[in-house]
Amino acid sequence: METKNLCAAISLELHEKISQNREASGLTTAQYITQILTDYYTQKENGGNNMANTRTMAFQISEELFQKIKSHLELETARTGKKLTQRDFVLGLIETALADPTAEPTA
């Protein structure tokens, strides 16, 4: 793919925010900015809805389980150097469970 450089002066505050989020994502600056711009234009093309073709799942869990998950996310973030979000964690579990059709249901 052919590329072209894009340069823009931004506030220090915005630069710091972008830098922190980019580091947490584990992407290079070029990859991160490309992702942001791609997401922006995809959202714009979808009439402002960046969640086209998605559904929301919501459920409640005990405080004890929530704290265990929170601790796990913090440990994984420290271990890998890449922020693991609740969303990514739960989606990963679901995708892993669905990828093995021979797995026994846990509930």
CSV table of N, CA, C and O in Angstrom, one decimal:
chain,number,residue,atom,x,y,z
A,1,MET,N,0.8,-1.2,0.0
A,1,MET,CA,0.0,0.0,0.0
A,1,MET,C,0.9,1.2,0.0
A,1,MET,O,1.8,1.3,0.8
A,2,GLU,N,0.6,2.2,-0.9
A,2,GLU,CA,1.3,3.4,-0.9
A,2,GLU,C,0.9,4.3,0.2
A,2,GLU,O,-0.3,4.4,0.6
A,3,THR,N,1.8,5.0,0.8
A,3,THR,CA,1.5,5.9,2.0
A,3,THR,C,2.0,7.3,1.7
A,3,THR,O,2.9,7.5,0.9
A,4,LYS,N,1.5,8.2,2.5
A,4,LYS,CA,1.9,9.6,2.5
A,4,LYS,C,1.9,10.1,3.9
A,4,LYS,O,1.1,9.8,4.7
A,5,ASN,N,2.9,10.9,4.2
A,5,ASN,CA,3.1,11.5,5.5
A,5,ASN,C,2.1,12.6,5.8
A,5,ASN,O,1.7,13.4,4.9
A,6,LEU,N,1.5,12.6,7.0
A,6,LEU,CA,0.6,13.7,7.4
A,6,LEU,C,1.1,14.3,8.7
A,6,LEU,O,1.4,13.6,9.7
A,7,CYS,N,1.2,15.6,8.7
A,7,CYS,CA,1.8,16.3,9.9
A,7,CYS,C,0.9,17.4,10.4
A,7,CYS,O,0.3,18.1,9.5
A,8,ALA,N,0.7,17.5,11.7
A,8,ALA,CA,-0.2,18.6,12.2
A,8,ALA,C,0.3,19.0,13.6
A,8,ALA,O,0.7,18.1,14.4
A,9,ALA,N,0.3,20.3,13.9
A,9,ALA,CA,0.6,20.7,15.2
A,9,ALA,C,-0.6,20.6,16.1
A,9,ALA,O,-1.7,21.0,15.7
A,10,ILE,N,-0.5,20.0,17.3
A,10,ILE,CA,-1.6,19.8,18.2
A,10,ILE,C,-1.2,20.3,19.6
A,10,ILE,O,0.0,20.4,19.8
A,11,SER,N,-2.2,20.5,20.4
A,11,SER,CA,-1.9,21.0,21.8
A,11,SER,C,-1.1,19.9,22.5
A,11,SER,O,-1.2,18.7,22.3
A,12,LEU,N,-0.3,20.4,23.5
A,12,LEU,CA,0.4,19.4,24.3
A,12,LEU,C,-0.5,18.5,25.1
A,12,LEU,O,-0.2,17.3,25.3
A,13,GLU,N,-1.6,19.0,25.6
A,13,GLU,CA,-2.6,18.2,26.3
A,13,GLU,C,-3.1,17.1,25.4
A,13,GLU,O,-3.2,15.9,25.8
A,14,LEU,N,-3.5,17.4,24.2
A,14,LEU,CA,-4.0,16.4,23.2
A,14,LEU,C,-2.9,15.4,22.9
A,14,LEU,O,-3.1,14.2,22.8
A,15,HIS,N,-1.7,15.9,22.7
A,15,HIS,CA,-0.5,15.0,22.4
A,15,HIS,C,-0.3,14.0,23.5
A,15,HIS,O,-0.1,12.8,23.2
A,16,GLU,N,-0.4,14.4,24.7
A,16,GLU,CA,-0.2,13.5,25.9
A,16,GLU,C,-1.3,12.5,25.9
A,16,GLU,O,-1.0,11.3,26.2
A,17,LYS,N,-2.5,12.9,25.7
A,17,LYS,CA,-3.6,12.0,25.7
A,17,LYS,C,-3.5,10.9,24.6
A,17,LYS,O,-3.6,9.7,24.9
A,18,ILE,N,-3.1,11.3,23.4
A,18,ILE,CA,-2.9,10.4,22.3
A,18,ILE,C,-1.8,9.5,22.6
A,18,ILE,O,-1.9,8.3,22.4
A,19,SER,N,-0.7,10.0,23.2
A,19,SER,CA,0.5,9.2,23.5
A,19,SER,C,0.2,8.1,24.5
A,19,SER,O,0.6,7.0,24.3
A,20,GLN,N,-0.5,8.5,25.5
A,20,GLN,CA,-0.9,7.5,26.5
A,20,GLN,C,-1.8,6.4,26.0
A,20,GLN,O,-1.6,5.2,26.2
A,21,ASN,N,-2.8,6.8,25.2
A,21,ASN,CA,-3.7,5.8,24.6
A,21,ASN,C,-3.0,4.9,23.6
A,21,ASN,O,-3.2,3.7,23.4
A,22,ARG,N,-2.1,5.5,22.8
A,22,ARG,CA,-1.3,4.8,21.8
A,22,ARG,C,-0.4,3.7,22.5
A,22,ARG,O,-0.4,2.6,22.1
A,23,GLU,N,0.3,4.1,23.6
A,23,GLU,CA,1.1,3.2,24.3
A,23,GLU,C,0.3,2.0,24.8
A,23,GLU,O,0.7,0.9,24.8
A,24,ALA,N,-0.9,2.3,25.4
A,24,ALA,CA,-1.7,1.3,26.0
A,24,ALA,C,-2.2,0.3,24.9
A,24,ALA,O,-2.4,-0.8,25.2
A,25,SER,N,-2.4,0.8,23.7
A,25,SER,CA,-2.9,0.0,22.6
A,25,SER,C,-1.8,-1.0,22.1
A,25,SER,O,-2.1,-1.9,21.4
A,26,GLY,N,-0.5,-0.6,22.3
A,26,GLY,CA,0.5,-1.4,21.8
A,26,GLY,C,0.8,-1.2,20.3
A,26,GLY,O,1.6,-2.0,19.7
A,27,LEU,N,0.2,-0.2,19.7
A,27,LEU,CA,0.4,0.1,18.3
A,27,LEU,C,1.5,1.2,18.1
A,27,LEU,O,1.8,1.9,19.0
A,28,THR,N,2.1,1.2,16.9
A,28,THR,CA,3.0,2.3,16.6
A,28,THR,C,2.2,3.6,16.4
A,28,THR,O,0.9,3.5,16.2
A,29,THR,N,2.8,4.7,16.4
A,29,THR,CA,2.1,6.0,16.2
A,29,THR,C,1.4,6.0,14.9
A,29,THR,O,0.2,6.3,14.8
A,30,ALA,N,2.0,5.5,13.8
A,30,ALA,CA,1.4,5.5,12.5
A,30,ALA,C,0.2,4.6,12.5
A,30,ALA,O,-0.9,4.9,12.0
A,31,GLN,N,0.3,3.4,13.1
A,31,GLN,CA,-0.8,2.5,13.2
A,31,GLN,C,-2.0,3.0,14.0
A,31,GLN,O,-3.2,2.9,13.6
A,32,TYR,N,-1.7,3.7,15.1
A,32,TYR,CA,-2.7,4.2,16.0
A,32,TYR,C,-3.4,5.4,15.3
A,32,TYR,O,-4.7,5.4,15.3
A,33,ILE,N,-2.7,6.3,14.7
A,33,ILE,CA,-3.4,7.4,14.0
A,33,ILE,C,-4.2,6.9,12.8
A,33,ILE,O,-5.3,7.4,12.6
A,34,THR,N,-3.7,6.0,12.1
A,34,THR,CA,-4.4,5.4,11.0
A,34,THR,C,-5.7,4.8,11.5
A,34,THR,O,-6.8,4.9,10.9
A,35,GLN,N,-5.6,4.0,12.6
A,35,GLN,CA,-6.8,3.4,13.2
A,35,GLN,C,-7.8,4.5,13.6
A,35,GLN,O,-9.0,4.4,13.3
A,36,ILE,N,-7.4,5.6,14.3
A,36,ILE,CA,-8.3,6.6,14.7
A,36,ILE,C,-9.0,7.3,13.5
A,36,ILE,O,-10.2,7.4,13.5
A,37,LEU,N,-8.2,7.6,12.5
A,37,LEU,CA,-8.8,8.2,11.3
A,37,LEU,C,-9.7,7.3,10.5
A,37,LEU,O,-10.8,7.7,10.1
A,38,THR,N,-9.3,6.0,10.4
A,38,THR,CA,-10.2,5.0,9.8
A,38,THR,C,-11.5,4.9,10.5
A,38,THR,O,-12.6,4.9,9.9
A,39,ASP,N,-11.4,4.8,11.9
A,39,ASP,CA,-12.6,4.6,12.7
A,39,ASP,C,-13.5,5.9,12.5
A,39,ASP,O,-14.8,5.8,12.4
A,40,TYR,N,-12.9,7.1,12.5
A,40,TYR,CA,-13.7,8.3,12.3
A,40,TYR,C,-14.5,8.3,11.0
A,40,TYR,O,-15.7,8.6,11.0
A,41,TYR,N,-13.8,8.0,9.9
A,41,TYR,CA,-14.5,8.0,8.6
A,41,TYR,C,-15.5,6.9,8.5
A,41,TYR,O,-16.5,7.1,7.8
A,42,THR,N,-15.2,5.7,9.1
A,42,THR,CA,-16.2,4.7,9.1
A,42,THR,C,-17.4,5.1,9.8
A,42,THR,O,-18.6,4.9,9.4
A,43,GLN,N,-17.2,5.7,11.0
A,43,GLN,CA,-18.4,6.2,11.8
A,43,GLN,C,-19.2,7.2,11.0
A,43,GLN,O,-20.4,7.2,10.9
A,44,LYS,N,-18.5,8.1,10.3
A,44,LYS,CA,-19.1,9.2,9.5
A,44,LYS,C,-19.9,8.6,8.4
A,44,LYS,O,-21.1,9.0,8.1
A,45,GLU,N,-19.4,7.5,7.8
A,45,GLU,CA,-20.1,6.9,6.7
A,45,GLU,C,-21.3,6.1,7.2
A,45,GLU,O,-22.3,5.9,6.4
A,46,ASN,N,-21.3,5.7,8.4
A,46,ASN,CA,-22.4,5.0,9.0
A,46,ASN,C,-23.4,6.0,9.7
A,46,ASN,O,-24.2,5.6,10.6
A,47,GLY,N,-23.4,7.2,9.3
A,47,GLY,CA,-24.4,8.2,9.8
A,47,GLY,C,-24.1,8.5,11.3
A,47,GLY,O,-25.0,8.8,12.0
A,48,GLY,N,-22.9,8.4,11.7
A,48,GLY,CA,-22.5,8.8,13.1
A,48,GLY,C,-22.5,7.6,14.0
A,48,GLY,O,-22.2,7.7,15.2
A,49,ASN,N,-22.9,6.5,13.5
A,49,ASN,CA,-23.0,5.3,14.4
A,49,ASN,C,-21.8,4.4,14.2
A,49,ASN,O,-21.7,3.7,13.2
A,50,ASN,N,-20.9,4.5,15.1
A,50,ASN,CA,-19.6,3.7,15.0
A,50,ASN,C,-19.8,2.2,15.4
A,50,ASN,O,-18.9,1.4,15.3
A,51,MET,N,-21.0,1.9,15.8
A,51,MET,CA,-21.3,0.5,16.2
A,51,MET,C,-22.3,-0.2,15.2
A,51,MET,O,-23.1,-0.9,15.6
A,52,ALA,N,-22.1,0.1,13.9
A,52,ALA,CA,-23.0,-0.5,13.0
A,52,ALA,C,-22.9,-2.0,13.1
A,52,ALA,O,-21.8,-2.6,13.3
A,53,ASN,N,-24.0,-2.7,12.9
A,53,ASN,CA,-24.1,-4.1,13.0
A,53,ASN,C,-23.6,-4.7,14.3
A,53,ASN,O,-22.9,-5.8,14.3
A,54,THR,N,-23.8,-4.0,15.4
A,54,THR,CA,-23.4,-4.6,16.7
A,54,THR,C,-24.6,-4.6,17.6
A,54,THR,O,-25.6,-3.9,17.4
A,55,ARG,N,-24.5,-5.4,18.7
A,55,ARG,CA,-25.6,-5.5,19.7
A,55,ARG,C,-24.9,-5.3,21.0
A,55,ARG,O,-23.8,-5.6,21.2
A,56,THR,N,-25.7,-4.9,22.0
A,56,THR,CA,-25.2,-4.7,23.4
A,56,THR,C,-25.6,-5.9,24.2
A,56,THR,O,-26.8,-6.3,24.2
A,57,MET,N,-24.7,-6.4,25.0
A,57,MET,CA,-25.0,-7.4,26.0
A,57,MET,C,-24.7,-6.7,27.4
A,57,MET,O,-23.7,-6.1,27.6
A,58,ALA,N,-25.6,-6.9,28.3
A,58,ALA,CA,-25.4,-6.3,29.7
A,58,ALA,C,-25.9,-7.4,30.7
A,58,ALA,O,-26.9,-8.0,30.5
A,59,PHE,N,-25.1,-7.5,31.8
A,59,PHE,CA,-25.4,-8.4,32.8
A,59,PHE,C,-24.8,-8.0,34.1
A,59,PHE,O,-23.8,-7.3,34.1
A,60,GLN,N,-25.3,-8.4,35.2
A,60,GLN,CA,-24.8,-8.0,36.5
A,60,GLN,C,-24.0,-9.2,37.1
A,60,GLN,O,-24.3,-10.4,36.8
A,61,ILE,N,-22.9,-8.8,37.8
A,61,ILE,CA,-22.1,-9.8,38.5
A,61,ILE,C,-21.9,-9.4,39.9
A,61,ILE,O,-22.1,-8.2,40.3
A,62,SER,N,-21.5,-10.3,40.8
A,62,SER,CA,-21.2,-10.0,42.2
A,62,SER,C,-20.0,-9.0,42.3
A,62,SER,O,-19.2,-9.0,41.4
A,63,GLU,N,-20.0,-8.3,43.4
A,63,GLU,CA,-18.9,-7.4,43.7
A,63,GLU,C,-17.6,-8.2,43.8
A,63,GLU,O,-16.5,-7.8,43.3
A,64,GLU,N,-17.7,-9.4,44.4
A,64,GLU,CA,-16.5,-10.2,44.5
A,64,GLU,C,-15.9,-10.6,43.1
A,64,GLU,O,-14.7,-10.5,42.9
A,65,LEU,N,-16.7,-11.0,42.2
A,65,LEU,CA,-16.3,-11.4,40.9
A,65,LEU,C,-15.8,-10.2,40.2
A,65,LEU,O,-14.7,-10.3,39.5
A,66,PHE,N,-16.4,-9.1,40.3
A,66,PHE,CA,-16.0,-7.8,39.6
A,66,PHE,C,-14.6,-7.5,40.1
A,66,PHE,O,-13.7,-7.1,39.3
A,67,GLN,N,-14.3,-7.6,41.4
A,67,GLN,CA,-13.0,-7.2,41.9
A,67,GLN,C,-11.9,-8.2,41.4
A,67,GLN,O,-10.8,-7.8,41.2
A,68,LYS,N,-12.3,-9.5,41.3
A,68,LYS,CA,-11.4,-10.5,40.8
A,68,LYS,C,-11.0,-10.2,39.3
A,68,LYS,O,-9.8,-10.3,38.9
A,69,ILE,N,-12.0,-9.8,38.5
A,69,ILE,CA,-11.8,-9.5,37.1
A,69,ILE,C,-10.9,-8.2,37.1
A,69,ILE,O,-9.9,-8.2,36.3
A,70,LYS,N,-11.2,-7.2,37.9
A,70,LYS,CA,-10.4,-6.0,37.9
A,70,LYS,C,-9.0,-6.3,38.2
A,70,LYS,O,-8.1,-5.7,37.5
A,71,SER,N,-8.7,-7.1,39.2
A,71,SER,CA,-7.3,-7.5,39.6
A,71,SER,C,-6.7,-8.2,38.4
A,71,SER,O,-5.5,-8.0,38.1
A,72,HIS,N,-7.4,-9.1,37.8
A,72,HIS,CA,-6.8,-9.9,36.7
A,72,HIS,C,-6.4,-8.9,35.5
A,72,HIS,O,-5.4,-9.1,34.9
A,73,LEU,N,-7.3,-8.0,35.2
A,73,LEU,CA,-7.0,-7.0,34.1
A,73,LEU,C,-5.8,-6.2,34.5
A,73,LEU,O,-4.9,-6.0,33.6
A,74,GLU,N,-5.6,-5.8,35.7
A,74,GLU,CA,-4.4,-5.0,36.1
A,74,GLU,C,-3.2,-5.8,36.0
A,74,GLU,O,-2.2,-5.4,35.5
A,75,LEU,N,-3.2,-7.1,36.5
A,75,LEU,CA,-2.1,-8.0,36.4
A,75,LEU,C,-1.7,-8.3,34.9
A,75,LEU,O,-0.5,-8.3,34.6
A,76,GLU,N,-2.7,-8.5,34.1
A,76,GLU,CA,-2.4,-8.8,32.7
A,76,GLU,C,-1.8,-7.5,32.0
A,76,GLU,O,-0.9,-7.6,31.1
A,77,THR,N,-2.3,-6.4,32.3
A,77,THR,CA,-1.8,-5.1,31.8
A,77,THR,C,-0.4,-4.9,32.2
A,77,THR,O,0.5,-4.6,31.3
A,78,ALA,N,0.0,-5.2,33.4
A,78,ALA,CA,1.3,-5.1,33.9
A,78,ALA,C,2.2,-6.1,33.3
A,78,ALA,O,3.4,-5.8,32.9
A,79,ARG,N,1.7,-7.3,33.1
A,79,ARG,CA,2.5,-8.4,32.6
A,79,ARG,C,2.8,-8.2,31.1
A,79,ARG,O,4.0,-8.4,30.7
A,80,THR,N,1.8,-7.8,30.3
A,80,THR,CA,2.0,-7.6,28.9
A,80,THR,C,2.4,-6.3,28.4
A,80,THR,O,2.9,-6.1,27.3
A,81,GLY,N,2.2,-5.3,29.3
A,81,GLY,CA,2.5,-3.9,28.9
A,81,GLY,C,1.5,-3.3,28.0
A,81,GLY,O,1.6,-2.2,27.4
A,82,LYS,N,0.4,-4.0,27.7
A,82,LYS,CA,-0.7,-3.6,26.9
A,82,LYS,C,-2.0,-3.6,27.7
A,82,LYS,O,-2.3,-4.6,28.3
A,83,LYS,N,-2.7,-2.5,27.7
A,83,LYS,CA,-4.0,-2.4,28.5
A,83,LYS,C,-5.0,-3.5,28.1
A,83,LYS,O,-5.4,-3.5,26.9
A,84,LEU,N,-5.5,-4.3,29.0
A,84,LEU,CA,-6.5,-5.2,28.8
A,84,LEU,C,-7.8,-4.6,29.3
A,84,LEU,O,-7.9,-4.4,30.6
A,85,THR,N,-8.8,-4.4,28.5
A,85,THR,CA,-10.0,-3.8,29.0
A,85,THR,C,-11.0,-4.9,29.3
A,85,THR,O,-10.9,-6.0,28.9
A,86,GLN,N,-12.0,-4.5,30.1
A,86,GLN,CA,-13.1,-5.5,30.4
A,86,GLN,C,-13.7,-6.0,29.2
A,86,GLN,O,-14.0,-7.2,29.0
A,87,ARG,N,-14.0,-5.1,28.2
A,87,ARG,CA,-14.6,-5.5,27.0
A,87,ARG,C,-13.8,-6.5,26.2
A,87,ARG,O,-14.3,-7.6,25.8
A,88,ASP,N,-12.5,-6.3,26.1
A,88,ASP,CA,-11.6,-7.2,25.4
A,88,ASP,C,-11.5,-8.5,26.1
A,88,ASP,O,-11.5,-9.6,25.4
A,89,PHE,N,-11.5,-8.5,27.4
A,89,PHE,CA,-11.4,-9.7,28.2
A,89,PHE,C,-12.6,-10.6,28.0
A,89,PHE,O,-12.5,-11.8,27.7
A,90,VAL,N,-13.8,-10.0,28.1
A,90,VAL,CA,-15.0,-10.8,28.0
A,90,VAL,C,-15.2,-11.2,26.5
A,90,VAL,O,-15.6,-12.4,26.3
A,91,LEU,N,-14.9,-10.4,25.6
A,91,LEU,CA,-15.0,-10.8,24.2
A,91,LEU,C,-14.1,-12.0,23.9
A,91,LEU,O,-14.4,-12.9,23.2
A,92,GLY,N,-12.9,-11.9,24.4
A,92,GLY,CA,-11.9,-13.0,24.3
A,92,GLY,C,-12.4,-14.3,24.8
A,92,GLY,O,-12.2,-15.4,24.2
A,93,LEU,N,-13.0,-14.2,26.0
A,93,LEU,CA,-13.6,-15.4,26.6
A,93,LEU,C,-14.7,-16.0,25.7
A,93,LEU,O,-14.8,-17.2,25.5
A,94,ILE,N,-15.6,-15.2,25.2
A,94,ILE,CA,-16.7,-15.6,24.4
A,94,ILE,C,-16.2,-16.2,23.1
A,94,ILE,O,-16.6,-17.3,22.7
A,95,GLU,N,-15.2,-15.5,22.5
A,95,GLU,CA,-14.7,-16.0,21.2
A,95,GLU,C,-14.0,-17.4,21.4
A,95,GLU,O,-14.1,-18.3,20.6
A,96,THR,N,-13.2,-17.5,22.5
A,96,THR,CA,-12.5,-18.8,22.8
A,96,THR,C,-13.5,-19.9,23.0
A,96,THR,O,-13.4,-21.0,22.4
A,97,ALA,N,-14.6,-19.6,23.7
A,97,ALA,CA,-15.6,-20.6,24.0
A,97,ALA,C,-16.3,-21.0,22.7
A,97,ALA,O,-16.6,-22.2,22.5
A,98,LEU,N,-16.6,-20.1,21.8
A,98,LEU,CA,-17.3,-20.4,20.6
A,98,LEU,C,-16.4,-21.0,19.6
A,98,LEU,O,-16.9,-21.7,18.6
A,99,ALA,N,-15.1,-20.9,19.7
A,99,ALA,CA,-14.2,-21.4,18.7
A,99,ALA,C,-14.1,-22.9,18.8
A,99,ALA,O,-13.7,-23.6,17.9
A,100,ASP,N,-14.4,-23.5,20.0
A,100,ASP,CA,-14.3,-24.9,20.2
A,100,ASP,C,-15.7,-25.5,20.3
A,100,ASP,O,-16.3,-25.5,21.4
A,101,PRO,N,-16.2,-26.0,19.2
A,101,PRO,CA,-17.6,-26.6,19.3
A,101,PRO,C,-17.7,-27.8,20.1
A,101,PRO,O,-18.8,-28.2,20.5
A,102,THR,N,-16.6,-28.4,20.5
A,102,THR,CA,-16.7,-29.7,21.3
A,102,THR,C,-16.6,-29.4,22.8
A,102,THR,O,-16.8,-30.3,23.6
A,103,ALA,N,-16.4,-28.1,23.2
A,103,ALA,CA,-16.3,-27.7,24.6
A,103,ALA,C,-17.6,-27.9,25.3
A,103,ALA,O,-18.7,-27.6,24.7
A,104,GLU,N,-17.5,-28.4,26.5
A,104,GLU,CA,-18.7,-28.6,27.3
A,104,GLU,C,-19.2,-27.2,27.9
A,104,GLU,O,-18.4,-26.4,28.3
A,105,PRO,N,-20.5,-27.0,27.9
A,105,PRO,CA,-21.0,-25.7,28.5
A,105,PRO,C,-20.7,-25.7,30.0
A,105,PRO,O,-20.7,-26.7,30.6
A,106,THR,N,-20.4,-24.5,30.5
A,106,THR,CA,-20.0,-24.4,31.9
A,106,THR,C,-21.2,-24.1,32.8
A,106,THR,O,-21.1,-24.1,34.0
A,107,ALA,N,-22.3,-23.8,32.2
A,107,ALA,CA,-23.5,-23.6,33.0
A,107,ALA,C,-24.7,-24.5,32.7
A,107,ALA,O,-24.7,-25.1,31.7
